[in-house]
Structure formats: C-alpha cells, structure tokens
Coordinates of C-alpha atoms in Angstrom, one line a residue:
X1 CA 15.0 -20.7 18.8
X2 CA 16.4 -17.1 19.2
X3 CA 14.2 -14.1 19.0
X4 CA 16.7 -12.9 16.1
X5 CA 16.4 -16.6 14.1
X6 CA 12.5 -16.4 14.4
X7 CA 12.5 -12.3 12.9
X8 CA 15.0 -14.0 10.0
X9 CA 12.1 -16.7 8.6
X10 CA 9.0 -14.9 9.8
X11 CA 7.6 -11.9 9.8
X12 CA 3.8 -10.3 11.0
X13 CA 4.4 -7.1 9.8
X14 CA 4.1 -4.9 6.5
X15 CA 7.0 -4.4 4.6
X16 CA 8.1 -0.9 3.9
X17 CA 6.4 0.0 0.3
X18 CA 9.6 1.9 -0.7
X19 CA 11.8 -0.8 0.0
X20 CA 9.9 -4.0 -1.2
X21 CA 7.1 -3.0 -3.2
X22 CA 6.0 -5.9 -4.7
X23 CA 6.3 -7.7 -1.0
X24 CA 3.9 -4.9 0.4
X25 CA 1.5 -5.4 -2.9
X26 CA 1.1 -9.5 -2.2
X27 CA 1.3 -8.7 1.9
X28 CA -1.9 -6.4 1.5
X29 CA -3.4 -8.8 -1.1
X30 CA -2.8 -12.3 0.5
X31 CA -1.9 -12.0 4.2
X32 CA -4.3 -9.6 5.7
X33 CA -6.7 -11.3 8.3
X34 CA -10.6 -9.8 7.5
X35 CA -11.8 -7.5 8.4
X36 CA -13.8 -9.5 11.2
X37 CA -14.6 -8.2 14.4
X38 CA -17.3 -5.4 15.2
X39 CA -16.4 -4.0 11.5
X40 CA -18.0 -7.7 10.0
X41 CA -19.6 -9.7 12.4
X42 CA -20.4 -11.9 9.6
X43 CA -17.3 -13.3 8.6
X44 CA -16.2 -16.8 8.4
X45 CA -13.5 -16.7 11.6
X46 CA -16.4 -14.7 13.9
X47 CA -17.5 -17.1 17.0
X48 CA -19.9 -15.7 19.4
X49 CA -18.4 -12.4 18.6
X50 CA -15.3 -13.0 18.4
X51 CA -12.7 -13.6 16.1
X52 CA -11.4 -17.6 16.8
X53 CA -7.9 -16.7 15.2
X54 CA -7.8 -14.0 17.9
X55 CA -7.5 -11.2 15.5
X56 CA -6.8 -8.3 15.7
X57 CA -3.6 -8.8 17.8
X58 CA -1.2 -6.7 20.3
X59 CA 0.8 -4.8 19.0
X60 CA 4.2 -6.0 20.1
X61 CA 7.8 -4.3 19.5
X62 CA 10.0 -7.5 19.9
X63 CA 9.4 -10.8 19.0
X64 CA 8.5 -12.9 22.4
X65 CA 9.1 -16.9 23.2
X66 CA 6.2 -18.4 25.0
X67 CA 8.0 -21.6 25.7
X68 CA 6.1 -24.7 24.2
X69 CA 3.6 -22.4 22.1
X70 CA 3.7 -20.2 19.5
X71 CA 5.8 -16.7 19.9
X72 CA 4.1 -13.7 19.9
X73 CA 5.6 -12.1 16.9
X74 CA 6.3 -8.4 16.5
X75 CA 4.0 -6.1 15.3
X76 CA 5.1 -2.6 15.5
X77 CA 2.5 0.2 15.7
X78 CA 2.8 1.7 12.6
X79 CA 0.3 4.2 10.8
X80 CA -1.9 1.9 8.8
X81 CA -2.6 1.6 4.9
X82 CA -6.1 2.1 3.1
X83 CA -7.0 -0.5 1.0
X84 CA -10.3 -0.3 -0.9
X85 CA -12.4 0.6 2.1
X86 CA -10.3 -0.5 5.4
X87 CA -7.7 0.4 7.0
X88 CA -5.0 -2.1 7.4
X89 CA -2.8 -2.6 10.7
X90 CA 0.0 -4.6 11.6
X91 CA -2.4 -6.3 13.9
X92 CA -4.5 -8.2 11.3
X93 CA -1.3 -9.0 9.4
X94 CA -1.0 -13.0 9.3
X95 CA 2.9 -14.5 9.6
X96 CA 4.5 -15.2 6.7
X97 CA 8.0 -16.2 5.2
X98 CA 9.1 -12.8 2.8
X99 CA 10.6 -15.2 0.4
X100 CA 8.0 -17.9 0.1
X101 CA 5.2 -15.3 -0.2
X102 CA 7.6 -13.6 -3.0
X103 CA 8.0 -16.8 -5.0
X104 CA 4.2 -17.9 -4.9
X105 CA 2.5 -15.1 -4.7
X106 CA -0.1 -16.6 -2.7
X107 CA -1.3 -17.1 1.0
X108 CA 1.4 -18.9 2.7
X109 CA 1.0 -18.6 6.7
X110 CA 4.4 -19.6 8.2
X111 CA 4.2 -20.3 11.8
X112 CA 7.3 -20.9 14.2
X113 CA 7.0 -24.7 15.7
X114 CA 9.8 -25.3 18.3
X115 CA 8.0 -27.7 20.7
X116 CA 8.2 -31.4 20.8
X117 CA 4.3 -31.6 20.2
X118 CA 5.3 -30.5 16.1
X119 CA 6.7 -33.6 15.3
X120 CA 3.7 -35.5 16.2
X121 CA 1.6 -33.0 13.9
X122 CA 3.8 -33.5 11.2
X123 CA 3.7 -37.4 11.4
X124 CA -0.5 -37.2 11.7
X125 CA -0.1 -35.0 8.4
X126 CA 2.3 -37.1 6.5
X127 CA 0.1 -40.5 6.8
X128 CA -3.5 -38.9 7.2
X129 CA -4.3 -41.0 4.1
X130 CA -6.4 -39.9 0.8
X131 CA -9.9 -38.1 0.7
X132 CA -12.3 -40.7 -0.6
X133 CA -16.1 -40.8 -1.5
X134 CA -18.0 -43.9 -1.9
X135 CA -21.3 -43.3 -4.4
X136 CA -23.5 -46.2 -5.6
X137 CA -26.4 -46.1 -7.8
X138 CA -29.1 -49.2 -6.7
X139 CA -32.7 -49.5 -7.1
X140 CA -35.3 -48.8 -4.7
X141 CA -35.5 -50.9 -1.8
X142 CA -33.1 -52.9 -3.1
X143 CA -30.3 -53.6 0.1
X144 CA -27.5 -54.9 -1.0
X145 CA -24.2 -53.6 0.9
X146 CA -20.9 -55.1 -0.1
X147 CA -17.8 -53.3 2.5
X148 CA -15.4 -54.5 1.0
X149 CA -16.5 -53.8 -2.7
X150 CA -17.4 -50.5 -1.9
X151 CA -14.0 -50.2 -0.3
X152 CA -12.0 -50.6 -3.4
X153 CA -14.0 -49.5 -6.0
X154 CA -14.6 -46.1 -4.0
X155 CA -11.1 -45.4 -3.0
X156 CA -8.8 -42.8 -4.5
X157 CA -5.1 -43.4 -4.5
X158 CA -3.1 -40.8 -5.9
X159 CA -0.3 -40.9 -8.6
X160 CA 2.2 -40.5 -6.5
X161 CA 0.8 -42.7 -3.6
X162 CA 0.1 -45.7 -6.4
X163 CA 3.8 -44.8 -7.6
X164 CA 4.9 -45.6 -3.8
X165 CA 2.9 -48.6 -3.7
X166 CA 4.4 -50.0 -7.1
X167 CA 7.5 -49.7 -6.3
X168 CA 6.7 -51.6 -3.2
X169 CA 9.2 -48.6 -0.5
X170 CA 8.0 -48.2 2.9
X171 CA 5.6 -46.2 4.7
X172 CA 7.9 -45.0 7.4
X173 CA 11.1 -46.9 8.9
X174 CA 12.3 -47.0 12.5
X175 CA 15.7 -47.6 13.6
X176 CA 17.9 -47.4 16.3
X177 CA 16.4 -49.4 19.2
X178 CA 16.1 -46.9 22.3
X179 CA 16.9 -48.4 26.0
X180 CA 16.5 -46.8 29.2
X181 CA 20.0 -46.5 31.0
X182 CA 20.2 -46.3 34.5
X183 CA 21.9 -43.2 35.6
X184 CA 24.1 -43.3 39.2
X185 CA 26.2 -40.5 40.6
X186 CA 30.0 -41.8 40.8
X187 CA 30.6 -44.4 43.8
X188 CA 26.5 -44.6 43.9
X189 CA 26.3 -47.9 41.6
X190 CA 22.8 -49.8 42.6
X191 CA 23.5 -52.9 44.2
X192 CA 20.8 -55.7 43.3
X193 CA 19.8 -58.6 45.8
X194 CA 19.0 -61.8 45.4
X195 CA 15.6 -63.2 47.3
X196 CA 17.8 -65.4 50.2
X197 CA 20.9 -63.4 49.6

C-alpha cells in the first residue's frame, strides 16, 4: 500500500475539534489508549512495567511502511487536550477508520494488514468454531462420563451457523488446481535422460 492510501482508511491522530466535532468527541471517548504507564501502573495492558501495546508511541510526522508488519502511522506532535483529569496526546491515540468510528460510535481499532501472513489470520478467524461450555449435574461419587453425550448436549451452534448447516452450503471451497511450472531462459529448455540413454 501507499503511504497516501493508508492516511485515506486510517488515521492515529485527533481530529481537529473545529472541523469534525463530533469525530473528536467519540476519538477522546473511544480510542484513547489508558492512561497506563508510570501515570497507572495498574492497568490492564501494564507487563512488568510496561505497557504490552507499546503505548505511548513516537510521535511520527508521515505515515512509514515497515514491509511485512504493521506501519508506523503518523502522529503529529500536537498540544494535547484535557479530558477529566489527563492529558491526551496523539501518542496514546489508537488507529481507527473516521467513518466506521462515525457510524458506530464505538471502539473500532482499524489496523493496516498488507502482508501475506493476514490471510492466514483471517481464515483461523473465520472457522475458529463456537464458544461452548459443557455443565452436568451428578451425584457424589457417582462417575459416569459419556464424550460423546456431553459433546452434543453441551454444544452451542448459532442461528446463523445451524442456518448454514440446514441448508447443507459449504464450509469453504477450493478451486483452481495450482502446478509448479518449470521456468527456462529462451534456448535453455532442460533436457531429461533416460537411465541407458
């Protein structure tokens, strides 16, 4: 991706209050990381004093590729905004898409994935299965385990997952058979020999 394409979808900044007020009022309620760090050592993110989302971060005045990881996004130094008791920075600002975070009003972190690796995270996602809990109630010292019964009377399907099921569509689907093709440079064809040849 283009530095430009990535500053078009996400953004790790606060918006201008005069410009987008109601995008700087859900920015400061929903996307600010903390306060952790020396401020809160007690906070959920703190690991042996320090923060394992690696906030606060650098402040950066152009969006930068790293290759097959995460850009560093930009984060101008700007003066920061008091809210309740903190001040907030561009640093602790989490990436989000403008017009997600404007339709939900929620958290929504929006990360740029260009690597290969994504694909395989999406696909682990897509068919991690449903939670499930298995509870039984049995007398004491009573020990009868049955796997199987447990299995299906303790599993959750979901509407929509039953819905699939019903209607009997696939899973996933695979097509187009891939085959290696030897590559030769012109007048470089391999030339294979027969054992006695």
């Amino acid at each position: 991706m283009i530095k430009d394409d990535i500053g078009k979808f996400v953004s790790a900044e606060r918006p201008d209050p005069c410009t987008d007020l109601r995008l700087f009022q859900i920015v400061t309620k929903c996307m600010v990381h903390g306060p952790c760090g020396l401020i809160n050592i007690n906070f959920p993110c703190m690991r042996y004093g320090q923060c394992c989302k690696s906030f606060p971060k650098q402040f950066k005045d152009d969006t930068e590729e790293k290759g097959n990881v995460y850009p560093i996004y930009r984060r101008r130094a700007t003066e920061p905004v008091q809210v309740v008791k903190y001040s907030i920075y561009n640093r602790s600002v989490v990436p989000y898409n403008p017009w997600l975070l404007k339709k939900f009003n929620a958290h929504i972190n929006v990360e740029v994935c260009a690597s290969v690796k994504s694909v395989k995270y999406l696909y682990k996602y897509v068919y991690k299965g449903n939670g499930a809990a298995s509870v039984k109630i049995q007398k004491k010292g009573a020990l009868d385990h049955d796997e199987i019964l447990s299995f299906v009377e303790g599993r959750y399907v979901s509407a929509a997952k039953a819905m699939w099921r019903l209607n009997e569509f696939n899973f996933s689907h695979r097509y187009h058979t891939v085959m290696c093709l030897a590559v030769h440079l012109p007048q470089q064809q391999p030339i294979v020999y027969q054992d006695g040849q």
